Short mmCIF file of C-alpha atoms in Angstrom, two decimals:
data_model
loop_
_atom_site.label_atom_id
_atom_site.label_comp_id
_atom_site.label_asym_id
_atom_site.label_seq_id
_atom_site.Cartn_x
_atom_site.Cartn_y
_atom_site.Cartn_z
CA MET A 1 -11.29 -12.34 -4.61
CA SER A 2 -10.13 -9.42 -6.22
CA ALA A 3 -12.90 -7.27 -7.61
CA LEU A 4 -10.67 -6.86 -10.73
CA GLU A 5 -10.98 -10.76 -11.23
CA VAL A 6 -13.76 -10.54 -13.72
CA LEU A 7 -11.49 -8.80 -16.24
CA GLU A 8 -9.09 -10.83 -16.23
CA PRO A 9 -10.87 -12.75 -20.07
CA ILE A 10 -10.08 -9.33 -20.96
CA PHE A 11 -6.45 -8.69 -19.93
CA ARG A 12 -5.25 -12.34 -21.36
CA PHE A 13 -6.02 -10.15 -25.33
CA ILE A 14 -3.93 -7.11 -24.21
CA PRO A 15 -0.92 -6.95 -24.87
CA GLU A 16 1.84 -5.97 -22.78
CA VAL A 17 5.32 -5.23 -22.70
CA LYS A 18 7.00 -8.35 -21.44
CA SER A 19 9.59 -7.53 -18.79
CA PRO A 20 13.28 -8.55 -19.81
CA VAL A 21 14.23 -11.72 -18.14
CA HIS A 22 18.29 -10.39 -17.02
CA ARG A 23 19.70 -7.65 -14.78
CA GLU A 24 20.41 -5.00 -17.10
CA ASP A 25 22.74 -3.08 -17.12
CA PHE A 26 23.33 0.85 -17.22
CA ASN A 27 24.27 0.78 -20.27
CA GLU A 28 21.39 -1.25 -21.87
CA LYS A 29 18.73 0.43 -19.82
CA LEU A 30 20.86 4.22 -21.37
CA LYS A 31 19.69 2.66 -24.29
CA TRP A 32 16.68 1.68 -24.31
CA THR A 33 15.80 5.56 -23.01
CA GLY A 34 17.38 7.16 -25.59
CA ILE A 35 15.59 4.92 -28.29
CA VAL A 36 12.84 5.59 -27.28
CA LEU A 37 13.00 9.40 -26.65
CA ILE A 38 14.61 8.67 -30.42
CA LEU A 39 11.22 7.39 -31.33
CA TYR A 40 8.87 9.95 -30.07
CA PHE A 41 10.28 13.07 -31.45
CA ILE A 42 9.57 11.29 -34.80
CA LEU A 43 6.23 10.63 -33.68
CA THR A 44 5.84 14.19 -33.13
CA GLN A 45 6.59 15.24 -36.47
CA ILE A 46 3.91 13.11 -38.07
CA PRO A 47 0.86 15.61 -39.15
CA LEU A 48 -2.92 14.19 -39.00
CA TYR A 49 -3.81 13.64 -42.65
CA GLY A 50 -6.46 15.44 -43.49
CA LEU A 51 -6.65 16.96 -40.52
CA ALA A 52 -8.40 20.57 -41.76
CA PRO A 53 -5.71 24.20 -41.63
CA GLY A 54 -6.36 26.63 -38.86
CA ALA A 55 -7.58 24.30 -36.24
CA ILE A 56 -6.30 25.59 -32.75
CA ASP A 57 -5.24 24.02 -29.60
CA SER A 58 -7.43 24.17 -27.08
CA PHE A 59 -4.99 23.37 -24.79
CA ALA A 60 -2.30 24.78 -25.34
CA GLN A 61 -1.57 25.68 -21.57
CA LEU A 62 -1.60 22.01 -21.25
CA ARG A 63 0.25 20.73 -23.95
CA ALA A 64 3.53 20.34 -22.00
CA VAL A 65 2.48 18.51 -19.26
CA MET A 66 -0.33 16.29 -21.83
CA ALA A 67 3.75 15.24 -23.61
CA GLY A 68 1.85 16.16 -26.70
CA SER A 69 2.41 17.29 -30.28
CA PHE A 70 -0.88 19.79 -31.40
CA GLY A 71 -1.33 18.61 -35.77
CA SER A 72 0.65 15.72 -35.32
CA ILE A 73 -0.80 11.50 -34.12
CA LEU A 74 0.88 12.29 -31.00
CA THR A 75 -2.04 14.91 -29.76
CA LEU A 76 -3.10 12.91 -27.11
CA GLY A 77 -0.18 13.05 -25.79
CA ILE A 78 0.41 10.89 -22.60
CA GLY A 79 -3.61 11.92 -21.86
CA PRO A 80 -5.46 8.62 -21.57
CA ILE A 81 -2.87 7.71 -19.44
CA VAL A 82 -3.13 10.02 -16.54
CA THR A 83 -7.04 10.18 -17.34
CA ALA A 84 -7.27 6.13 -16.27
CA SER A 85 -5.14 6.31 -13.83
CA ILE A 86 -6.89 8.97 -12.37
CA VAL A 87 -9.98 7.18 -12.61
CA LEU A 88 -8.47 3.73 -10.92
CA GLN A 89 -6.90 6.19 -7.73
CA LEU A 90 -10.39 7.74 -7.26
CA LEU A 91 -12.11 4.46 -6.79
CA VAL A 92 -8.81 2.38 -5.22
CA GLY A 93 -9.06 5.53 -2.34
CA SER A 94 -12.49 6.26 -1.77
CA ASN A 95 -12.34 1.78 -1.51
CA LEU A 96 -15.44 1.79 -3.93
CA LEU A 97 -12.50 -0.65 -5.44
CA GLU A 98 -10.70 -2.61 -2.70
CA LEU A 99 -7.65 -3.87 -3.93
CA ASP A 100 -3.88 -4.41 -1.85
CA LEU A 101 -1.84 -3.59 -3.12
CA SER A 102 0.86 -5.05 -1.65
CA SER A 103 -0.46 -8.13 -3.19
CA HIS A 104 1.32 -9.11 -6.69
CA LYS A 105 -1.80 -9.99 -7.74
CA ASP A 106 -4.01 -7.62 -7.26
CA LYS A 107 -0.74 -4.31 -8.21
CA SER A 108 -0.47 -7.35 -11.21
CA HIS A 109 -4.17 -6.35 -11.90
CA PHE A 110 -4.37 -2.21 -10.23
CA GLN A 111 -1.90 -2.77 -13.46
CA ALA A 112 -3.60 -4.57 -16.26
CA THR A 113 -6.99 -2.51 -15.39
CA GLN A 114 -5.39 0.85 -15.87
CA LYS A 115 -3.89 -0.71 -19.28
CA VAL A 116 -7.38 -1.42 -20.68
CA LEU A 117 -8.70 2.43 -19.20
CA SER A 118 -5.93 3.78 -21.01
CA ILE A 119 -7.11 1.87 -24.46
CA VAL A 120 -11.13 3.11 -23.66
CA PHE A 121 -10.11 7.11 -22.65
CA THR A 122 -7.79 6.93 -26.09
CA VAL A 123 -10.78 6.09 -28.31
CA PHE A 124 -13.45 8.07 -26.33
CA GLU A 125 -10.45 11.39 -25.87
CA ALA A 126 -10.19 10.68 -29.94
CA SER A 127 -13.66 11.13 -31.03
CA VAL A 128 -14.48 13.77 -29.01
CA LEU A 129 -12.26 15.44 -30.19
CA VAL A 130 -13.24 15.00 -33.62
CA LEU A 131 -16.55 14.91 -33.35
CA THR A 132 -16.81 17.72 -31.64
CA GLY A 133 -14.62 19.85 -33.40
CA ASN A 134 -11.71 20.22 -32.05
CA LEU A 135 -9.96 19.08 -35.11
CA VAL A 136 -12.13 19.07 -37.71
CA PRO A 137 -10.83 16.81 -40.93
CA ILE A 138 -11.11 18.92 -44.23
CA ASP A 139 -14.06 16.75 -44.97
CA GLY A 140 -16.79 14.44 -43.54
CA SER A 141 -15.76 11.51 -45.00
CA TYR A 142 -11.88 12.13 -43.18
CA THR A 143 -13.16 12.24 -39.77
CA LEU A 144 -12.66 8.48 -38.94
CA LEU A 145 -9.85 8.49 -40.43
CA LEU A 146 -8.74 10.79 -38.05
CA ILE A 147 -9.89 9.61 -35.70
CA VAL A 148 -7.86 6.07 -35.46
CA GLN A 149 -4.51 8.08 -36.17
CA LEU A 150 -4.74 9.82 -32.39
CA VAL A 151 -5.92 6.16 -31.62
CA LEU A 152 -2.94 4.69 -32.78
CA GLY A 153 -0.58 7.64 -31.70
CA ALA A 154 -2.09 7.72 -28.45
CA LEU A 155 -1.18 3.45 -28.51
CA VAL A 156 2.07 3.79 -29.17
CA ILE A 157 3.00 6.58 -26.52
CA ILE A 158 0.86 3.98 -23.80
CA TYR A 159 3.25 1.11 -25.16
CA LEU A 160 6.63 3.24 -24.97
CA ASP A 161 5.70 4.30 -21.34
CA GLU A 162 5.43 0.37 -21.32
CA VAL A 163 8.89 -0.47 -22.78
CA VAL A 164 10.50 2.68 -20.83
CA SER A 165 9.02 1.66 -17.14
CA LYS A 166 10.31 -2.35 -17.87
CA TRP A 167 13.80 -2.25 -19.77
CA GLY A 168 15.05 1.73 -19.40
CA PHE A 169 15.19 4.27 -16.43
CA GLY A 170 11.86 6.68 -15.04
CA SER A 171 8.91 6.75 -16.72
CA GLY A 172 7.24 7.14 -20.07
CA ILE A 173 5.09 9.93 -18.77
CA GLY A 174 7.82 11.42 -16.70
CA LEU A 175 10.36 11.42 -19.85
CA PHE A 176 7.94 12.55 -22.71
CA ILE A 177 7.14 14.97 -20.60
CA ALA A 178 10.80 16.26 -19.69
CA ALA A 179 11.96 16.18 -24.05
CA GLY A 180 9.11 18.31 -24.27
CA VAL A 181 9.45 20.86 -21.82
CA CYS A 182 12.92 20.77 -22.51
CA GLN A 183 12.26 21.33 -26.90
CA ALA A 184 9.59 24.60 -26.32
CA ILE A 185 12.44 25.64 -23.50
CA ILE A 186 15.13 25.15 -26.56
CA VAL A 187 13.28 26.62 -29.06
CA GLY A 188 11.75 29.25 -26.85
CA THR A 189 14.49 30.43 -25.95
CA PHE A 190 17.54 30.37 -29.50
CA ASN A 191 14.29 30.40 -31.92
CA PHE A 192 16.30 32.75 -35.01
CA PHE A 193 14.48 32.26 -37.40
CA PRO A 194 12.83 34.79 -38.46
CA THR A 195 8.29 35.28 -38.51
CA ALA A 196 6.49 36.29 -41.59
CA ASP A 197 6.83 40.31 -40.34
CA GLY A 198 11.13 39.76 -39.80
CA THR A 199 10.39 39.74 -36.34
CA LEU A 200 13.14 37.26 -34.57
CA PRO A 201 10.42 34.48 -32.29
CA GLY A 202 13.69 33.69 -29.77
CA ILE A 203 13.25 35.61 -26.76
CA ILE A 204 17.81 35.83 -26.83
CA PRO A 205 17.42 36.67 -30.61
CA GLY A 206 14.16 39.61 -30.03
CA PHE A 207 15.19 40.87 -27.35
CA ILE A 208 19.17 41.71 -29.56
CA GLN A 209 17.43 42.43 -32.16
CA ALA A 210 14.71 44.72 -30.25
CA ILE A 211 18.73 46.32 -29.13
CA ALA A 212 20.41 47.06 -32.42
CA ALA A 213 16.97 48.79 -33.27
CA GLY A 214 17.32 51.42 -30.33
CA HIS A 215 14.79 50.12 -28.14
CA PRO A 216 14.92 46.96 -25.69
CA ASP A 217 12.15 45.34 -24.52
CA PHE A 218 12.88 43.77 -21.02
CA SER A 219 9.32 43.17 -20.88
CA VAL A 220 10.06 40.14 -23.33
CA LEU A 221 12.96 38.29 -21.40
CA ILE A 222 10.22 37.61 -18.01
CA PRO A 223 9.51 34.02 -19.36
CA LEU A 224 13.18 33.58 -19.62
CA ILE A 225 14.20 34.94 -16.38
CA ALA A 226 11.36 33.05 -14.76
CA THR A 227 11.78 29.91 -15.92
CA ILE A 228 15.74 30.07 -14.28
CA ILE A 229 13.76 31.26 -11.47
CA VAL A 230 11.12 27.99 -11.37
CA PHE A 231 13.87 26.30 -12.10
CA ALA A 232 16.06 27.29 -9.33
CA VAL A 233 13.12 27.31 -7.09
CA VAL A 234 12.35 23.47 -7.52
CA LEU A 235 16.45 22.25 -7.25
CA TYR A 236 16.18 23.60 -4.16
CA GLY A 237 13.32 22.01 -2.51
CA GLU A 238 14.14 18.65 -4.40
CA ALA A 239 17.73 19.10 -2.35
CA MET A 240 15.43 19.06 1.14
CA ARG A 241 15.08 15.86 3.73
CA VAL A 242 13.49 14.95 6.77
CA GLU A 243 16.06 13.04 8.11
CA ILE A 244 15.14 9.46 10.97
CA PRO A 245 18.21 8.67 12.56
CA ILE A 246 17.60 4.99 12.10
CA SER A 247 20.16 2.17 13.84
CA HIS A 248 20.43 -1.72 12.41
CA GLY A 249 18.53 -4.25 15.79
CA SER A 250 20.07 -7.37 13.66
CA VAL A 251 23.18 -9.23 12.22
CA ARG A 252 20.08 -10.84 9.46
CA GLY A 253 20.68 -10.08 5.98
CA HIS A 254 23.35 -9.39 3.79
CA GLY A 255 25.72 -8.52 6.51
CA ARG A 256 24.97 -6.14 8.01
CA ILE A 257 26.53 -4.98 11.55
CA ARG A 258 23.79 -4.58 14.82
CA GLY A 259 24.14 -0.82 16.36
CA ALA A 260 25.17 0.30 12.60
CA VAL A 261 23.75 3.85 13.12
CA GLY A 262 22.39 5.80 9.48
CA LYS A 263 20.08 8.91 8.35
CA TYR A 264 16.43 6.87 6.70
CA PRO A 265 16.21 10.20 4.63
CA LEU A 266 11.99 11.59 3.67
CA LYS A 267 12.29 13.85 1.22
CA PHE A 268 10.28 17.16 1.27
CA VAL A 269 8.61 16.49 -1.41
CA TYR A 270 7.13 13.55 -1.00
CA SER A 271 5.14 12.72 -3.85
CA SER A 272 7.04 13.92 -6.47
CA ASN A 273 5.13 15.26 -8.85
CA MET A 274 2.42 13.08 -9.86
CA PRO A 275 0.04 15.61 -8.14
CA VAL A 276 0.30 18.41 -10.29
CA ILE A 277 0.36 16.13 -13.44
CA LEU A 278 -2.44 14.12 -12.24
CA THR A 279 -4.26 17.57 -11.77
CA SER A 280 -3.43 18.83 -15.32
CA ALA A 281 -4.80 15.56 -16.62
CA LEU A 282 -8.05 16.23 -14.49
CA LEU A 283 -8.28 19.96 -16.28
CA VAL A 284 -7.86 18.23 -19.91
CA ASN A 285 -10.89 17.19 -19.08
CA VAL A 286 -12.91 20.26 -17.97
CA THR A 287 -12.28 21.24 -21.21
CA LEU A 288 -13.48 17.83 -22.68
CA PHE A 289 -16.73 17.39 -21.62
CA ALA A 290 -17.08 21.04 -21.83
CA ASN A 291 -16.72 20.49 -25.56
CA ILE A 292 -19.02 17.27 -25.32
CA PHE A 293 -21.79 18.94 -23.78
CA GLN A 294 -22.22 22.67 -26.28
CA LYS A 295 -21.94 19.34 -28.96
CA ILE A 296 -25.10 17.56 -27.22
CA GLY A 297 -26.82 21.56 -26.62
CA ILE A 298 -26.49 21.22 -22.71
CA PRO A 299 -23.64 23.61 -21.78
CA LEU A 300 -23.57 22.65 -18.14
CA LEU A 301 -19.51 23.05 -17.80
CA GLY A 302 -19.97 26.91 -20.13
CA HIS A 303 -19.78 27.74 -23.78
CA ILE A 304 -16.54 27.11 -25.80
CA LYS A 305 -16.19 29.47 -28.57
CA ASN A 306 -12.43 29.50 -30.86
CA GLY A 307 -10.59 26.33 -29.05
CA LYS A 308 -11.27 28.65 -25.32
CA PRO A 309 -13.54 28.62 -21.95
CA VAL A 310 -15.74 31.87 -22.69
CA ASP A 311 -17.60 31.35 -19.28
CA GLY A 312 -18.99 28.04 -16.66
CA ILE A 313 -16.58 27.16 -14.59
CA ALA A 314 -14.14 25.52 -17.12
CA TRP A 315 -13.28 29.22 -17.73
CA LEU A 316 -13.54 29.44 -14.15
CA LEU A 317 -11.20 26.62 -14.75
CA SER A 318 -9.10 27.46 -17.16
CA THR A 319 -5.17 28.59 -16.64
CA PRO A 320 -4.92 32.16 -15.55
CA ASN A 321 -2.16 35.20 -16.49
CA LEU A 322 -0.61 38.00 -14.87
CA SER A 323 -2.57 40.35 -16.16
CA MET A 324 -5.96 39.02 -14.38
CA PHE A 325 -4.88 39.71 -11.02
CA ILE A 326 -6.36 42.63 -11.82
CA THR A 327 -8.56 41.98 -14.46
CA GLU A 328 -10.57 39.27 -13.27
CA PRO A 329 -8.56 38.47 -9.63
CA LEU A 330 -12.22 36.16 -8.38
CA HIS A 331 -11.12 33.38 -11.54
CA VAL A 332 -7.20 33.12 -10.52
CA LEU A 333 -8.64 32.26 -7.19
CA ILE A 334 -10.89 30.18 -7.60
CA TYR A 335 -8.36 27.72 -10.22
CA ALA A 336 -5.57 28.50 -6.85
CA ILE A 337 -8.03 27.12 -5.30
CA PHE A 338 -8.66 24.19 -6.86
CA PHE A 339 -5.45 23.77 -8.59
CA ILE A 340 -4.30 23.33 -4.65
CA ALA A 341 -6.25 21.30 -2.99
CA CYS A 342 -6.83 18.42 -6.26
CA CYS A 343 -2.74 18.31 -5.75
CA MET A 344 -3.43 17.97 -1.59
CA LEU A 345 -5.48 15.41 -3.23
CA PHE A 346 -3.96 13.83 -5.31
CA SER A 347 -0.79 13.87 -3.11
CA TYR A 348 -2.74 12.02 -0.88
CA LEU A 349 -4.16 9.80 -3.14
CA TRP A 350 -0.60 8.93 -4.86
CA VAL A 351 1.59 8.12 -1.28
CA GLU A 352 -1.75 5.30 0.08
CA ILE A 353 -1.50 3.90 -3.60
CA SER A 354 2.03 3.04 -4.18
CA GLY A 355 2.97 2.21 -1.02
CA LEU A 356 4.26 5.38 0.34
CA ASN A 357 3.27 5.44 3.28
CA ALA A 358 3.37 5.15 7.11
CA LYS A 359 2.51 1.99 7.62
CA LYS A 360 4.17 0.98 4.42
CA ILE A 361 7.03 2.14 4.51
CA SER A 362 6.92 0.84 8.18
CA GLU A 363 7.20 -2.70 7.99
CA GLN A 364 10.13 -2.29 5.04
CA LEU A 365 11.97 -0.90 7.59
CA HIS A 366 11.65 -3.85 10.37
CA SER A 367 11.69 -6.50 7.81
CA SER A 368 15.26 -4.68 7.17
CA GLY A 369 15.98 -5.45 11.32
CA ILE A 370 15.79 -1.44 11.46
CA GLN A 371 15.19 0.63 13.95
CA ILE A 372 14.98 3.56 15.96
CA PRO A 373 17.84 4.47 18.14
CA GLY A 374 16.89 5.05 21.65
CA PHE A 375 13.58 3.10 21.28
CA ARG A 376 12.23 -0.95 21.63
CA SER A 377 12.55 -2.26 18.03
CA SER A 378 8.43 -2.69 16.72
CA LYS A 379 7.05 -2.38 14.27
CA ARG A 380 4.22 -0.51 15.43
CA GLN A 381 6.89 2.02 16.94
CA LEU A 382 8.44 2.35 13.59
CA TYR A 383 4.94 3.36 12.19
CA LYS A 384 4.73 6.49 15.60
CA ILE A 385 7.89 8.05 14.72
CA LEU A 386 7.06 7.61 10.63
CA LYS A 387 3.00 8.69 10.99
CA LYS A 388 4.52 11.64 12.65
CA TYR A 389 6.35 12.38 9.29
CA ILE A 390 4.67 10.94 6.23
CA PRO A 391 1.48 12.57 6.36
CA ALA A 392 2.24 16.06 7.01
CA LEU A 393 5.31 15.20 4.48
CA THR A 394 2.22 14.18 2.17
CA ILE A 395 -0.18 17.01 2.70
CA ILE A 396 2.84 19.91 2.36
CA SER A 397 4.27 18.25 -0.97
CA GLY A 398 1.17 18.68 -2.86
CA ILE A 399 0.47 22.65 -1.37
CA TYR A 400 4.13 23.05 -3.08
CA VAL A 401 3.86 21.62 -6.12
CA GLY A 402 0.81 22.93 -6.43
CA LEU A 403 1.55 26.24 -5.31
CA ILE A 404 4.37 27.13 -8.19
CA ALA A 405 2.91 24.75 -10.35
CA PHE A 406 0.63 27.89 -10.13
CA LEU A 407 2.50 30.62 -9.93
CA ALA A 408 4.75 29.30 -12.27
CA ASP A 409 1.51 29.39 -15.25
CA LEU A 410 1.13 33.53 -14.77
CA THR A 411 4.88 34.67 -15.85
CA GLY A 412 4.59 32.48 -18.51
CA ALA A 413 7.90 30.75 -17.85
CA LEU A 414 8.59 29.14 -21.11
CA GLY A 415 6.95 25.41 -21.62
CA GLY A 416 4.85 26.51 -19.53
CA GLY A 417 5.57 26.87 -15.49
CA THR A 418 4.09 23.13 -15.06
CA GLY A 419 5.75 21.83 -16.64
CA VAL A 420 8.87 23.64 -15.57
CA LEU A 421 8.17 22.40 -12.33
CA LEU A 422 7.25 18.30 -13.47
CA THR A 423 10.74 18.38 -15.87
CA VAL A 424 12.69 19.58 -13.11
CA GLY A 425 11.97 17.17 -11.15
CA ILE A 426 11.72 14.46 -13.52
CA ILE A 427 15.34 15.19 -14.53
CA HIS A 428 16.37 15.02 -11.13
CA LYS A 429 14.64 11.58 -10.33
CA LEU A 430 16.85 10.56 -13.11
CA TYR A 431 19.54 11.20 -12.24
CA GLU A 432 19.78 10.32 -9.15
CA GLU A 433 18.46 6.79 -10.50
CA MET A 434 21.09 7.12 -13.41
CA ALA A 435 23.80 7.60 -10.73
CA GLU A 436 23.00 4.37 -8.66
CA GLU A 437 22.54 1.97 -11.72
CA GLN A 438 26.57 3.23 -12.38
CA LEU A 439 27.35 2.68 -9.40
CA MET A 440 26.06 -0.49 -8.75
CA SER A 441 26.69 -1.25 -12.22
CA ALA A 442 30.97 -0.02 -11.24
CA ASN A 443 31.13 -2.01 -9.00
CA PRO A 444 28.72 -5.68 -8.14
CA LEU A 445 30.07 -6.49 -4.23
CA LEU A 446 28.41 -3.47 -3.72
CA ARG A 447 25.31 -4.78 -5.57
CA LYS A 448 26.12 -7.91 -3.80
CA PHE A 449 25.97 -6.61 -0.26
CA LEU A 450 22.50 -4.55 -0.65
CA GLY A 451 20.04 -7.99 -1.67
CA ASP A 452 19.87 -6.33 -5.01
#
C-alpha cells in the first residue's frame, strides 16, 4: 500500500486536465503550446488590484527563473510548483516517503500529491508576501483581495503547466521560464523608449546614444557579451554526448534486426536544467522564510530591509555580483559552494526520481533486446556498464550547470545568468522534441516501426 493512498479522497476533489484520447499530431501540439504562451503573456500584464505603488521586488534577481511578473497576478510564477517538487523529491530521496515511481499507481499518486502541495504552497506564499509587507495593499481592506488574486494567478499557472505537459510540447514550467527570459533579453538589448532623464535604457540604443554624445562606455556591453558567452557555453555542453556502443541481440519487437549495431547516447548535461530551477526556488524560499521570522520577531535567517537581506544566512545566500569578489569575498565563496552543492544534490534526486538512473535504463534497454557488443546479454551486465557512466554524469552535470549559472549571475547577463542557462537548455530540448514529432508526423511508417 502506497503511503499516499490516504490522500486519495483529496485527489478526487482536485480538478485535473485530461490527457488527449487520440494521438496528437505536430500542428495540434504546436497550437496548444502557442495558446498557452499567449495566455501567459496576457496574464503577466494584469496588475494586482489594490497594490500600493512603490512595492519592492525582493526576488528581482531570481524573477526570470521563477517565471513571474512582479506586480501582476502572476507574481508567484512557478514558485509554488517548484517548491512542492523540492519537498517531494527530498522526501522520496531520503526514503521518508517510500514510492515505486516505476509503478503507474505510485507515479499517479506522486503527481497528484505534487499538485495538492503546489496549491498549499500557493496559499502559503501569497499570504506571506502580503502579510510580511513585500506586497503592500493601499489600505488594510485590500489585504485579502491581494492574497486571492495571487492565489488565482498561481493556480492558473499550475493548470497551464498541466495543459502544456499533456497537450503541447515540453513542459509549462520550461516554456514560461524561456518566455520570460527571452522577453528580458530583447527588452534589455533593444529598448529605445527614453527614461525620465532622456537616456535610452536598452544596451544597443544606449551605447549608440553614448557614441553620438562623444563619450562611449564599453562597460555597458558587458551584460550583452556575457549573455552571448553563456549561450555558446551552454549550447556546447548540450551537444556533448557519451556514446555507448549497443547491438540488438534478438529479433523481437517491431522488426529489429539481430546484430544491428548502433550507439546509445548519454547527454553530458544528464540531469538537464532541473537542478538549477530547484536550487533557485530553494534560495527564494530562504528569503521568504527570513521575512516570516523577522515578522514574528525572531530573525533566525537574518534581517530584511527594503525587500533585501542585509545580514545572516539570507544575506549569505543572496545572489552576489562581480564587484563582491573584492568587497565581500566570503559572501561570494559561501554562495558558490551552497549553490553548486545544491545543484549536485538535486541532480542526483532528479535522476533517481525521474527514472533515469542506471538500474531503470538498463531494464528498459534489456526489455528492448539491447546488449553491449562483446558482452553476454543480461540485464546485470547492462547495469554494470551504465553504472560506470550515469552516476558520474549525474554529479558532473550538476556541478557544470551550477557553476555556469553562478558565474553567469556574477556578470549580470541579460535575463539573469541562471535564466539564460535555463532558457538555452529549454529551447534546445524543445527543438529536439518538435523535430522528432515533425519527423514522426511526416513518416507514419517510421512511427509504426518504432512502436510509437
